[in-house]
mmCIF file with all atom_site columns, C-alpha atoms in Angstrom:
data_model
loop_
_atom_site.group_PDB
_atom_site.id
_atom_site.type_symbol
_atom_site.label_atom_id
_atom_site.label_alt_id
_atom_site.label_comp_id
_atom_site.label_asym_id
_atom_site.label_entity_id
_atom_site.label_seq_id
_atom_site.pdbx_PDB_ins_code
_atom_site.Cartn_x
_atom_site.Cartn_y
_atom_site.Cartn_z
_atom_site.occupancy
_atom_site.B_iso_or_equiv
_atom_site.pdbx_formal_charge
_atom_site.auth_seq_id
_atom_site.auth_comp_id
_atom_site.auth_asym_id
_atom_site.auth_atom_id
_atom_site.pdbx_PDB_model_num
ATOM 1   C CA . GLN N 1 1   ? 26.612 -6.634  8.380   1.00 0.00 ? 1   GLN N CA 1
ATOM 2   C CA . LEU N 1 2   ? 26.654 -7.755  4.938   1.00 0.00 ? 2   LEU N CA 1
ATOM 3   C CA . GLN N 1 3   ? 24.097 -5.933  2.640   1.00 0.00 ? 3   GLN N CA 1
ATOM 4   C CA . LEU N 1 4   ? 23.208 -6.532  -0.962  1.00 0.00 ? 4   LEU N CA 1
ATOM 5   C CA . ARG N 1 5   ? 21.267 -4.270  -3.387  1.00 0.00 ? 5   ARG N CA 1
ATOM 6   C CA . GLU N 1 6   ? 20.007 -4.612  -6.814  1.00 0.00 ? 6   GLU N CA 1
ATOM 7   C CA . SER N 1 7   ? 19.809 -1.735  -9.079  1.00 0.00 ? 7   SER N CA 1
ATOM 8   C CA . GLY N 1 8   ? 18.671 -1.087  -12.872 1.00 0.00 ? 8   GLY N CA 1
ATOM 9   C CA . PRO N 1 9   ? 15.776 -0.384  -14.914 1.00 0.00 ? 9   PRO N CA 1
ATOM 10  C CA . GLY N 1 10  ? 12.420 -1.223  -13.975 1.00 0.00 ? 10  GLY N CA 1
ATOM 11  C CA . LEU N 1 11  ? 10.950 -1.621  -17.325 1.00 0.00 ? 11  LEU N CA 1
ATOM 12  C CA . VAL N 1 12  ? 12.206 -3.263  -20.205 1.00 0.00 ? 12  VAL N CA 1
ATOM 13  C CA . LYS N 1 13  ? 11.027 -3.681  -23.825 1.00 0.00 ? 13  LYS N CA 1
ATOM 14  C CA . PRO N 1 14  ? 10.296 -7.060  -25.386 1.00 0.00 ? 14  PRO N CA 1
ATOM 15  C CA . SER N 1 15  ? 13.414 -8.426  -27.430 1.00 0.00 ? 15  SER N CA 1
ATOM 16  C CA . GLU N 1 16  ? 15.855 -6.139  -25.384 1.00 0.00 ? 16  GLU N CA 1
ATOM 17  C CA . THR N 1 17  ? 18.281 -6.936  -22.878 1.00 0.00 ? 17  THR N CA 1
ATOM 18  C CA . LEU N 1 18  ? 17.740 -6.685  -19.117 1.00 0.00 ? 18  LEU N CA 1
ATOM 19  C CA . SER N 1 19  ? 20.640 -5.561  -16.956 1.00 0.00 ? 19  SER N CA 1
ATOM 20  C CA . LEU N 1 20  ? 21.083 -5.550  -13.543 1.00 0.00 ? 20  LEU N CA 1
ATOM 21  C CA . ILE N 1 21  ? 23.860 -4.837  -10.979 1.00 0.00 ? 21  ILE N CA 1
ATOM 22  C CA . CYS N 1 22  ? 24.250 -6.143  -7.300  1.00 0.00 ? 22  CYS N CA 1
ATOM 23  C CA . THR N 1 23  ? 26.224 -4.230  -5.057  1.00 0.00 ? 23  THR N CA 1
ATOM 24  C CA . VAL N 1 24  ? 27.743 -5.701  -1.991  1.00 0.00 ? 24  VAL N CA 1
ATOM 25  C CA . SER N 1 25  ? 28.649 -3.834  1.200   1.00 0.00 ? 25  SER N CA 1
ATOM 26  C CA . GLY N 1 26  ? 29.824 -4.867  4.510   1.00 0.00 ? 26  GLY N CA 1
ATOM 27  C CA . GLY N 1 27  ? 32.091 -7.356  3.068   1.00 0.00 ? 27  GLY N CA 1
ATOM 28  C CA . SER N 1 28  ? 34.343 -8.339  0.119   1.00 0.00 ? 28  SER N CA 1
ATOM 29  C CA . ILE N 1 29  ? 32.867 -10.142 -2.875  1.00 0.00 ? 29  ILE N CA 1
ATOM 30  C CA . SER N 1 30  ? 36.592 -11.477 -3.286  1.00 0.00 ? 30  SER N CA 1
ATOM 31  C CA . THR N 1 31  ? 36.266 -14.402 -1.060  1.00 0.00 ? 31  THR N CA 1
ATOM 32  C CA . SER N 1 32  ? 36.834 -17.832 -1.694  1.00 0.00 ? 32  SER N CA 1
ATOM 33  C CA . SER N 1 33  ? 33.922 -18.998 0.610   1.00 0.00 ? 33  SER N CA 1
ATOM 34  C CA . TYR N 1 34  ? 31.124 -17.721 -1.351  1.00 0.00 ? 34  TYR N CA 1
ATOM 35  C CA . TYR N 1 35  ? 29.294 -17.697 -4.842  1.00 0.00 ? 35  TYR N CA 1
ATOM 36  C CA . TRP N 1 36  ? 27.009 -14.528 -5.694  1.00 0.00 ? 36  TRP N CA 1
ATOM 37  C CA . GLY N 1 37  ? 23.831 -15.515 -7.246  1.00 0.00 ? 37  GLY N CA 1
ATOM 38  C CA . TRP N 1 38  ? 20.787 -14.419 -8.975  1.00 0.00 ? 38  TRP N CA 1
ATOM 39  C CA . ILE N 1 39  ? 17.366 -15.765 -8.327  1.00 0.00 ? 39  ILE N CA 1
ATOM 40  C CA . ARG N 1 40  ? 14.071 -14.525 -9.561  1.00 0.00 ? 40  ARG N CA 1
ATOM 41  C CA . GLN N 1 41  ? 10.330 -14.717 -8.801  1.00 0.00 ? 41  GLN N CA 1
ATOM 42  C CA . PRO N 1 42  ? 7.600  -14.035 -11.298 1.00 0.00 ? 42  PRO N CA 1
ATOM 43  C CA . PRO N 1 43  ? 4.632  -12.209 -9.765  1.00 0.00 ? 43  PRO N CA 1
ATOM 44  C CA . GLY N 1 44  ? 2.622  -14.541 -7.474  1.00 0.00 ? 44  GLY N CA 1
ATOM 45  C CA . LYS N 1 45  ? 4.949  -17.592 -8.202  1.00 0.00 ? 45  LYS N CA 1
ATOM 46  C CA . GLY N 1 46  ? 7.782  -19.466 -6.968  1.00 0.00 ? 46  GLY N CA 1
ATOM 47  C CA . LEU N 1 47  ? 11.698 -18.846 -6.889  1.00 0.00 ? 47  LEU N CA 1
ATOM 48  C CA . GLU N 1 48  ? 13.947 -19.894 -9.778  1.00 0.00 ? 48  GLU N CA 1
ATOM 49  C CA . TRP N 1 49  ? 17.596 -19.860 -9.569  1.00 0.00 ? 49  TRP N CA 1
ATOM 50  C CA . ILE N 1 50  ? 19.257 -18.108 -12.743 1.00 0.00 ? 50  ILE N CA 1
ATOM 51  C CA . GLY N 1 51  ? 22.919 -18.444 -11.965 1.00 0.00 ? 51  GLY N CA 1
ATOM 52  C CA . SER N 1 52  ? 25.838 -17.938 -9.719  1.00 0.00 ? 52  SER N CA 1
ATOM 53  C CA . ILE N 1 53  ? 29.319 -16.441 -10.072 1.00 0.00 ? 53  ILE N CA 1
ATOM 54  C CA . TYR N 1 54  ? 32.787 -16.874 -8.313  1.00 0.00 ? 54  TYR N CA 1
ATOM 55  C CA . TYR N 1 55  ? 34.851 -13.902 -7.746  1.00 0.00 ? 55  TYR N CA 1
ATOM 56  C CA . SER N 1 56  ? 37.451 -15.471 -10.141 1.00 0.00 ? 56  SER N CA 1
ATOM 57  C CA . GLY N 1 57  ? 34.649 -15.182 -12.897 1.00 0.00 ? 57  GLY N CA 1
ATOM 58  C CA . SER N 1 58  ? 33.565 -18.908 -13.022 1.00 0.00 ? 58  SER N CA 1
ATOM 59  C CA . THR N 1 59  ? 29.884 -19.083 -13.395 1.00 0.00 ? 59  THR N CA 1
ATOM 60  C CA . TYR N 1 60  ? 27.186 -21.614 -13.233 1.00 0.00 ? 60  TYR N CA 1
ATOM 61  C CA . CYS N 1 61  ? 23.650 -21.035 -15.087 1.00 0.00 ? 61  CYS N CA 1
ATOM 62  C CA . ASN N 1 62  ? 20.377 -22.527 -15.202 1.00 0.00 ? 62  ASN N CA 1
ATOM 63  C CA . PRO N 1 63  ? 20.339 -24.597 -18.430 1.00 0.00 ? 63  PRO N CA 1
ATOM 64  C CA . SER N 1 64  ? 16.605 -23.192 -19.111 1.00 0.00 ? 64  SER N CA 1
ATOM 65  C CA . LEU N 1 65  ? 18.192 -19.660 -19.334 1.00 0.00 ? 65  LEU N CA 1
ATOM 66  C CA . LYS N 1 66  ? 21.675 -20.346 -20.102 1.00 0.00 ? 66  LYS N CA 1
ATOM 67  C CA . SER N 1 67  ? 21.761 -19.204 -23.817 1.00 0.00 ? 67  SER N CA 1
ATOM 68  C CA . ARG N 1 68  ? 20.250 -15.717 -22.879 1.00 0.00 ? 68  ARG N CA 1
ATOM 69  C CA . VAL N 1 69  ? 22.322 -15.137 -19.564 1.00 0.00 ? 69  VAL N CA 1
ATOM 70  C CA . THR N 1 70  ? 25.407 -13.426 -18.769 1.00 0.00 ? 70  THR N CA 1
ATOM 71  C CA . ILE N 1 71  ? 26.770 -13.005 -15.231 1.00 0.00 ? 71  ILE N CA 1
ATOM 72  C CA . SER N 1 72  ? 29.907 -10.969 -14.599 1.00 0.00 ? 72  SER N CA 1
ATOM 73  C CA . VAL N 1 73  ? 31.728 -9.677  -11.637 1.00 0.00 ? 73  VAL N CA 1
ATOM 74  C CA . ASP N 1 74  ? 33.702 -6.440  -10.918 1.00 0.00 ? 74  ASP N CA 1
ATOM 75  C CA . THR N 1 75  ? 35.887 -7.144  -7.882  1.00 0.00 ? 75  THR N CA 1
ATOM 76  C CA . SER N 1 76  ? 37.135 -3.569  -7.936  1.00 0.00 ? 76  SER N CA 1
ATOM 77  C CA . LYS N 1 77  ? 33.608 -2.208  -7.397  1.00 0.00 ? 77  LYS N CA 1
ATOM 78  C CA . ASN N 1 78  ? 32.347 -5.146  -5.221  1.00 0.00 ? 78  ASN N CA 1
ATOM 79  C CA . GLN N 1 79  ? 29.597 -5.873  -7.618  1.00 0.00 ? 79  GLN N CA 1
ATOM 80  C CA . PHE N 1 80  ? 28.371 -8.441  -9.831  1.00 0.00 ? 80  PHE N CA 1
ATOM 81  C CA . SER N 1 81  ? 25.901 -8.208  -12.782 1.00 0.00 ? 81  SER N CA 1
ATOM 82  C CA . LEU N 1 82  ? 23.223 -9.966  -14.703 1.00 0.00 ? 82  LEU N CA 1
ATOM 83  C CA . LYS N 1 83  ? 22.232 -9.581  -18.230 1.00 0.00 ? 83  LYS N CA 1
ATOM 84  C CA . VAL N 1 84  ? 19.241 -11.390 -19.884 1.00 0.00 ? 84  VAL N CA 1
ATOM 85  C CA . SER N 1 85  ? 18.964 -11.015 -23.593 1.00 0.00 ? 85  SER N CA 1
ATOM 86  C CA . SER N 1 86  ? 15.803 -11.391 -25.784 1.00 0.00 ? 86  SER N CA 1
ATOM 87  C CA . VAL N 1 87  ? 13.393 -10.755 -23.032 1.00 0.00 ? 87  VAL N CA 1
ATOM 88  C CA . THR N 1 88  ? 9.760  -11.634 -23.108 1.00 0.00 ? 88  THR N CA 1
ATOM 89  C CA . ALA N 1 89  ? 6.774  -11.163 -20.749 1.00 0.00 ? 89  ALA N CA 1
ATOM 90  C CA . ALA N 1 90  ? 7.896  -14.302 -19.182 1.00 0.00 ? 90  ALA N CA 1
ATOM 91  C CA . ASP N 1 91  ? 10.976 -12.545 -17.820 1.00 0.00 ? 91  ASP N CA 1
ATOM 92  C CA . THR N 1 92  ? 8.716  -10.289 -15.905 1.00 0.00 ? 92  THR N CA 1
ATOM 93  C CA . ALA N 1 93  ? 9.787  -11.028 -12.174 1.00 0.00 ? 93  ALA N CA 1
ATOM 94  C CA . VAL N 1 94  ? 11.323 -9.568  -9.046  1.00 0.00 ? 94  VAL N CA 1
ATOM 95  C CA . TYR N 1 95  ? 15.005 -10.243 -9.409  1.00 0.00 ? 95  TYR N CA 1
ATOM 96  C CA . TYR N 1 96  ? 17.027 -11.103 -6.232  1.00 0.00 ? 96  TYR N CA 1
ATOM 97  C CA . CYS N 1 97  ? 20.705 -11.292 -5.899  1.00 0.00 ? 97  CYS N CA 1
ATOM 98  C CA . ALA N 1 98  ? 22.087 -13.249 -2.961  1.00 0.00 ? 98  ALA N CA 1
ATOM 99  C CA . ARG N 1 99  ? 25.235 -14.717 -1.284  1.00 0.00 ? 99  ARG N CA 1
ATOM 100 C CA . GLU N 1 100 ? 25.639 -18.513 -1.901  1.00 0.00 ? 100 GLU N CA 1
ATOM 101 C CA . GLY N 1 101 ? 27.806 -20.633 0.204   1.00 0.00 ? 101 GLY N CA 1
ATOM 102 C CA . ALA N 1 102 ? 30.554 -22.283 -1.933  1.00 0.00 ? 102 ALA N CA 1
ATOM 103 C CA . VAL N 1 103 ? 30.753 -25.542 -0.112  1.00 0.00 ? 103 VAL N CA 1
ATOM 104 C CA . ALA N 1 104 ? 26.929 -25.498 0.730   1.00 0.00 ? 104 ALA N CA 1
ATOM 105 C CA . GLY N 1 105 ? 24.902 -23.845 -1.841  1.00 0.00 ? 105 GLY N CA 1
ATOM 106 C CA . ILE N 1 106 ? 22.676 -22.066 0.521   1.00 0.00 ? 106 ILE N CA 1
ATOM 107 C CA . PHE N 1 107 ? 21.599 -18.625 0.070   1.00 0.00 ? 107 PHE N CA 1
ATOM 108 C CA . ASP N 1 108 ? 21.918 -16.642 3.271   1.00 0.00 ? 108 ASP N CA 1
ATOM 109 C CA . TYR N 1 109 ? 22.074 -12.993 2.534   1.00 0.00 ? 109 TYR N CA 1
ATOM 110 C CA . TRP N 1 110 ? 19.673 -11.580 0.008   1.00 0.00 ? 110 TRP N CA 1
ATOM 111 C CA . GLY N 1 111 ? 19.090 -8.141  -1.685  1.00 0.00 ? 111 GLY N CA 1
ATOM 112 C CA . GLN N 1 112 ? 15.574 -6.629  -0.983  1.00 0.00 ? 112 GLN N CA 1
ATOM 113 C CA . GLY N 1 113 ? 14.725 -7.504  -4.725  1.00 0.00 ? 113 GLY N CA 1
ATOM 114 C CA . THR N 1 114 ? 13.885 -5.445  -7.701  1.00 0.00 ? 114 THR N CA 1
ATOM 115 C CA . LEU N 1 115 ? 10.956 -5.718  -10.017 1.00 0.00 ? 115 LEU N CA 1
ATOM 116 C CA . VAL N 1 116 ? 11.529 -5.944  -13.724 1.00 0.00 ? 116 VAL N CA 1
ATOM 117 C CA . THR N 1 117 ? 8.715  -5.640  -16.054 1.00 0.00 ? 117 THR N CA 1
ATOM 118 C CA . VAL N 1 118 ? 9.011  -6.540  -19.578 1.00 0.00 ? 118 VAL N CA 1
ATOM 119 C CA . SER N 1 119 ? 6.415  -4.363  -21.702 1.00 0.00 ? 119 SER N CA 1
ATOM 120 C CA . SER N 1 120 ? 6.343  -2.422  -24.614 1.00 0.00 ? 120 SER N CA 1
ATOM 121 C CA . GLU L 2 1   ? 17.425 -31.196 -13.137 1.00 0.00 ? 1   GLU L CA 1
ATOM 122 C CA . ILE L 2 2   ? 16.327 -32.196 -9.567  1.00 0.00 ? 2   ILE L CA 1
ATOM 123 C CA . VAL L 2 3   ? 12.522 -31.491 -9.373  1.00 0.00 ? 3   VAL L CA 1
ATOM 124 C CA . MET L 2 4   ? 11.386 -30.484 -5.751  1.00 0.00 ? 4   MET L CA 1
ATOM 125 C CA . THR L 2 5   ? 7.762  -31.008 -4.893  1.00 0.00 ? 5   THR L CA 1
ATOM 126 C CA . GLN L 2 6   ? 6.224  -29.442 -1.682  1.00 0.00 ? 6   GLN L CA 1
ATOM 127 C CA . SER L 2 7   ? 2.816  -30.373 -0.151  1.00 0.00 ? 7   SER L CA 1
ATOM 128 C CA . PRO L 2 8   ? 0.499  -29.199 0.508   1.00 0.00 ? 8   PRO L CA 1
ATOM 129 C CA . ALA L 2 9   ? 0.207  -26.057 -1.575  1.00 0.00 ? 9   ALA L CA 1
ATOM 130 C CA . THR L 2 10  ? -1.813 -24.255 1.334   1.00 0.00 ? 10  THR L CA 1
ATOM 131 C CA . LEU L 2 11  ? -1.901 -25.279 5.006   1.00 0.00 ? 11  LEU L CA 1
ATOM 132 C CA . SER L 2 12  ? -4.362 -23.912 7.233   1.00 0.00 ? 12  SER L CA 1
ATOM 133 C CA . VAL L 2 13  ? -3.386 -24.008 10.953  1.00 0.00 ? 13  VAL L CA 1
ATOM 134 C CA . SER L 2 14  ? -4.222 -22.280 14.097  1.00 0.00 ? 14  SER L CA 1
ATOM 135 C CA . PRO L 2 15  ? -2.031 -20.177 16.201  1.00 0.00 ? 15  PRO L CA 1
ATOM 136 C CA . GLY L 2 16  ? -0.399 -22.297 18.707  1.00 0.00 ? 16  GLY L CA 1
ATOM 137 C CA . GLU L 2 17  ? -0.795 -25.519 17.095  1.00 0.00 ? 17  GLU L CA 1
ATOM 138 C CA . ARG L 2 18  ? 1.997  -27.464 15.113  1.00 0.00 ? 18  ARG L CA 1
ATOM 139 C CA . ALA L 2 19  ? 2.440  -27.150 11.404  1.00 0.00 ? 19  ALA L CA 1
ATOM 140 C CA . THR L 2 20  ? 4.199  -29.828 9.257   1.00 0.00 ? 20  THR L CA 1
ATOM 141 C CA . LEU L 2 21  ? 5.385  -29.078 5.827   1.00 0.00 ? 21  LEU L CA 1
ATOM 142 C CA . SER L 2 22  ? 6.680  -31.757 3.346   1.00 0.00 ? 22  SER L CA 1
ATOM 143 C CA . CYS L 2 23  ? 9.227  -31.492 0.519   1.00 0.00 ? 23  CYS L CA 1
ATOM 144 C CA . ARG L 2 24  ? 10.106 -34.351 -1.707  1.00 0.00 ? 24  ARG L CA 1
ATOM 145 C CA . ALA L 2 25  ? 12.963 -34.488 -4.307  1.00 0.00 ? 25  ALA L CA 1
ATOM 146 C CA . SER L 2 26  ? 12.906 -36.428 -7.368  1.00 0.00 ? 26  SER L CA 1
ATOM 147 C CA . GLN L 2 27  ? 16.301 -38.090 -6.868  1.00 0.00 ? 27  GLN L CA 1
ATOM 148 C CA . SER L 2 28  ? 18.501 -38.202 -3.550  1.00 0.00 ? 28  SER L CA 1
ATOM 149 C CA . VAL L 2 29  ? 19.900 -34.853 -2.482  1.00 0.00 ? 29  VAL L CA 1
ATOM 150 C CA . SER L 2 30  ? 21.511 -36.390 0.628   1.00 0.00 ? 30  SER L CA 1
ATOM 151 C CA . SER L 2 31  ? 21.117 -33.896 3.422   1.00 0.00 ? 31  SER L CA 1
ATOM 152 C CA . ASN L 2 32  ? 21.926 -30.809 1.073   1.00 0.00 ? 32  ASN L CA 1
ATOM 153 C CA . LEU L 2 33  ? 18.444 -29.412 1.721   1.00 0.00 ? 33  LEU L CA 1
ATOM 154 C CA . ALA L 2 34  ? 17.474 -25.742 2.719   1.00 0.00 ? 34  ALA L CA 1
ATOM 155 C CA . TRP L 2 35  ? 14.166 -24.192 3.893   1.00 0.00 ? 35  TRP L CA 1
ATOM 156 C CA . TYR L 2 36  ? 13.137 -20.529 3.496   1.00 0.00 ? 36  TYR L CA 1
ATOM 157 C CA . GLN L 2 37  ? 10.542 -18.377 4.633   1.00 0.00 ? 37  GLN L CA 1
ATOM 158 C CA . GLN L 2 38  ? 8.965  -15.570 2.755   1.00 0.00 ? 38  GLN L CA 1
ATOM 159 C CA . LYS L 2 39  ? 6.873  -12.816 3.744   1.00 0.00 ? 39  LYS L CA 1
ATOM 160 C CA . PRO L 2 40  ? 4.858  -10.630 1.207   1.00 0.00 ? 40  PRO L CA 1
ATOM 161 C CA . GLY L 2 41  ? 7.070  -7.966  -0.248  1.00 0.00 ? 41  GLY L CA 1
ATOM 162 C CA . GLN L 2 42  ? 10.417 -9.426  1.315   1.00 0.00 ? 42  GLN L CA 1
ATOM 163 C CA . ALA L 2 43  ? 13.176 -11.609 0.127   1.00 0.00 ? 43  ALA L CA 1
ATOM 164 C CA . PRO L 2 44  ? 13.215 -15.146 1.360   1.00 0.00 ? 44  PRO L CA 1
ATOM 165 C CA . ARG L 2 45  ? 15.106 -15.837 4.830   1.00 0.00 ? 45  ARG L CA 1
ATOM 166 C CA . LEU L 2 46  ? 17.015 -18.730 5.372   1.00 0.00 ? 46  LEU L CA 1
ATOM 167 C CA . LEU L 2 47  ? 15.624 -21.019 8.013   1.00 0.00 ? 47  LEU L CA 1
ATOM 168 C CA . ILE L 2 48  ? 17.315 -24.350 7.795   1.00 0.00 ? 48  ILE L CA 1
ATOM 169 C CA . ASP L 2 49  ? 20.262 -25.843 6.015   1.00 0.00 ? 49  ASP L CA 1
ATOM 170 C CA . GLY L 2 50  ? 21.877 -29.323 5.924   1.00 0.00 ? 50  GLY L CA 1
ATOM 171 C CA . ALA L 2 51  ? 18.291 -30.407 6.306   1.00 0.00 ? 51  ALA L CA 1
ATOM 172 C CA . SER L 2 52  ? 17.973 -29.925 9.971   1.00 0.00 ? 52  SER L CA 1
ATOM 173 C CA . THR L 2 53  ? 20.392 -27.133 11.124  1.00 0.00 ? 53  THR L CA 1
ATOM 174 C CA . ARG L 2 54  ? 18.928 -23.886 12.089  1.00 0.00 ? 54  ARG L CA 1
ATOM 175 C CA . ALA L 2 55  ? 20.328 -20.842 10.573  1.00 0.00 ? 55  ALA L CA 1
ATOM 176 C CA . THR L 2 56  ? 21.516 -18.076 12.975  1.00 0.00 ? 56  THR L CA 1
ATOM 177 C CA . ALA L 2 57  ? 18.758 -16.653 15.163  1.00 0.00 ? 57  ALA L CA 1
ATOM 178 C CA . ILE L 2 58  ? 16.064 -18.914 14.027  1.00 0.00 ? 58  ILE L CA 1
ATOM 179 C CA . PRO L 2 59  ? 13.982 -19.658 16.743  1.00 0.00 ? 59  PRO L CA 1
ATOM 180 C CA . ALA L 2 60  ? 13.995 -23.244 18.303  1.00 0.00 ? 60  ALA L CA 1
ATOM 181 C CA . ARG L 2 61  ? 10.338 -23.878 17.304  1.00 0.00 ? 61  ARG L CA 1
ATOM 182 C CA . PHE L 2 62  ? 11.376 -24.387 13.615  1.00 0.00 ? 62  PHE L CA 1
ATOM 183 C CA . SER L 2 63  ? 12.957 -28.141 13.055  1.00 0.00 ? 63  SER L CA 1
ATOM 184 C CA . GLY L 2 64  ? 13.899 -29.842 9.941   1.00 0.00 ? 64  GLY L CA 1
ATOM 185 C CA . SER L 2 65  ? 14.291 -33.297 9.299   1.00 0.00 ? 65  SER L CA 1
ATOM 186 C CA . GLY L 2 66  ? 14.635 -35.954 6.603   1.00 0.00 ? 66  GLY L CA 1
ATOM 187 C CA . SER L 2 67  ? 17.484 -37.083 4.186   1.00 0.00 ? 67  SER L CA 1
ATOM 188 C CA . GLY L 2 68  ? 17.701 -38.764 0.627   1.00 0.00 ? 68  GLY L CA 1
ATOM 189 C CA . THR L 2 69  ? 14.357 -37.585 -1.100  1.00 0.00 ? 69  THR L CA 1
ATOM 190 C CA . GLU L 2 70  ? 11.829 -36.887 1.620   1.00 0.00 ? 70  GLU L CA 1
ATOM 191 C CA . PHE L 2 71  ? 12.036 -33.805 3.964   1.00 0.00 ? 71  PHE L CA 1
ATOM 192 C CA . THR L 2 72  ? 9.885  -32.031 6.620   1.00 0.00 ? 72  THR L CA 1
ATOM 193 C CA . LEU L 2 73  ? 9.884  -28.748 8.133   1.00 0.00 ? 73  LEU L CA 1
ATOM 194 C CA . THR L 2 74  ? 7.938  -28.535 11.574  1.00 0.00 ? 74  THR L CA 1
ATOM 195 C CA . ILE L 2 75  ? 6.847  -25.359 13.421  1.00 0.00 ? 75  ILE L CA 1
ATOM 196 C CA . SER L 2 76  ? 6.148  -26.537 16.813  1.00 0.00 ? 76  SER L CA 1
ATOM 197 C CA . SER L 2 77  ? 3.827  -23.821 17.988  1.00 0.00 ? 77  SER L CA 1
ATOM 198 C CA . LEU L 2 78  ? 2.758  -21.227 15.484  1.00 0.00 ? 78  LEU L CA 1
ATOM 199 C CA . GLN L 2 79  ? 3.176  -17.671 16.178  1.00 0.00 ? 79  GLN L CA 1
ATOM 200 C CA . PHE L 2 80  ? 1.441  -14.909 14.379  1.00 0.00 ? 80  PHE L CA 1
ATOM 201 C CA . GLU L 2 81  ? 4.756  -13.970 12.635  1.00 0.00 ? 81  GLU L CA 1
ATOM 202 C CA . ASP L 2 82  ? 5.185  -17.565 11.208  1.00 0.00 ? 82  ASP L CA 1
ATOM 203 C CA . PHE L 2 83  ? 2.102  -17.263 8.610   1.00 0.00 ? 83  PHE L CA 1
ATOM 204 C CA . ALA L 2 84  ? 4.183  -16.962 5.486   1.00 0.00 ? 84  ALA L CA 1
ATOM 205 C CA . VAL L 2 85  ? 5.138  -19.003 2.218   1.00 0.00 ? 85  VAL L CA 1
ATOM 206 C CA . TYR L 2 86  ? 7.867  -21.602 2.763   1.00 0.00 ? 86  TYR L CA 1
ATOM 207 C CA . TYR L 2 87  ? 10.164 -22.913 0.284   1.00 0.00 ? 87  TYR L CA 1
ATOM 208 C CA . CYS L 2 88  ? 12.679 -25.879 0.037   1.00 0.00 ? 88  CYS L CA 1
ATOM 209 C CA . GLN L 2 89  ? 15.780 -25.729 -2.107  1.00 0.00 ? 89  GLN L CA 1
ATOM 210 C CA . GLN L 2 90  ? 18.295 -28.648 -3.055  1.00 0.00 ? 90  GLN L CA 1
ATOM 211 C CA . TYR L 2 91  ? 22.043 -27.781 -3.454  1.00 0.00 ? 91  TYR L CA 1
ATOM 212 C CA . ASN L 2 92  ? 23.237 -31.097 -3.901  1.00 0.00 ? 92  ASN L CA 1
ATOM 213 C CA . ASN L 2 93  ? 23.338 -30.690 -7.787  1.00 0.00 ? 93  ASN L CA 1
ATOM 214 C CA . TRP L 2 94  ? 23.411 -27.749 -10.227 1.00 0.00 ? 94  TRP L CA 1
ATOM 215 C CA . PRO L 2 95  ? 21.016 -26.258 -11.155 1.00 0.00 ? 95  PRO L CA 1
ATOM 216 C CA . ARG L 2 96  ? 20.049 -25.352 -7.975  1.00 0.00 ? 96  ARG L CA 1
ATOM 217 C CA . THR L 2 97  ? 16.198 -25.856 -7.590  1.00 0.00 ? 97  THR L CA 1
ATOM 218 C CA . PHE L 2 98  ? 13.348 -24.570 -5.178  1.00 0.00 ? 98  PHE L CA 1
ATOM 219 C CA . GLY L 2 99  ? 9.963  -26.234 -4.276  1.00 0.00 ? 99  GLY L CA 1
ATOM 220 C CA . GLN L 2 100 ? 7.067  -24.505 -5.690  1.00 0.00 ? 100 GLN L CA 1
ATOM 221 C CA . GLY L 2 101 ? 6.261  -23.195 -2.105  1.00 0.00 ? 101 GLY L CA 1
ATOM 222 C CA . THR L 2 102 ? 3.734  -24.120 0.673   1.00 0.00 ? 102 THR L CA 1
ATOM 223 C CA . LYS L 2 103 ? 1.563  -21.219 1.942   1.00 0.00 ? 103 LYS L CA 1
ATOM 224 C CA . LEU L 2 104 ? 0.864  -21.244 5.833   1.00 0.00 ? 104 LEU L CA 1
ATOM 225 C CA . GLU L 2 105 ? -2.238 -19.461 6.442   1.00 0.00 ? 105 GLU L CA 1
ATOM 226 C CA . ILE L 2 106 ? -4.055 -18.773 9.713   1.00 0.00 ? 106 ILE L CA 1
ATOM 227 C CA . LYS L 2 107 ? -7.084 -21.108 10.360  1.00 0.00 ? 107 LYS L CA 1
#
């Protein structure tokens, strides 16, 4: 059974960089059938797609965040990662990693999510 | 960016009754529309893709319909475990976008 798990600091100071890793188990990240994505959800609010990466390293990011977001993949560790720079309180959210179909961009497997709070 | 608008924001329905949730896209997304269910403290769960295809292990009481810009999720006979927040998502274009959600609550 495929599992995804987010890890990283739960507290980040304003203006610093948020860094998260998603570890995939039960399946290989190096598959042509899927992208690997990040989605976030501010407390009490809806879902926002941040971006997705292919095992080759090709990325697609939300234009609203693109200038601050870096997504990378480490196929040797079966992991992909997210960095969001210059964070503010508006970046406080539960961050999810998820598997996204390469043909149909549906998110069929999700991590449990990790809360990242931006505060001094 | 395609804007997804869900209505109503909150829907109050009694167990055993039918619930109908709507999702509208700001431009055509063909049938590239998914529905998710989210319970408190949990990640979203995929219910429907291709506007009308149930995902693995999703009960038959969940059905989706629509194409283009207008979509509907119907839950035919509500069970207590169905009370949750429901999101639609388009995957016709980048960026992927979600609706703001419909909270289905017990009446």
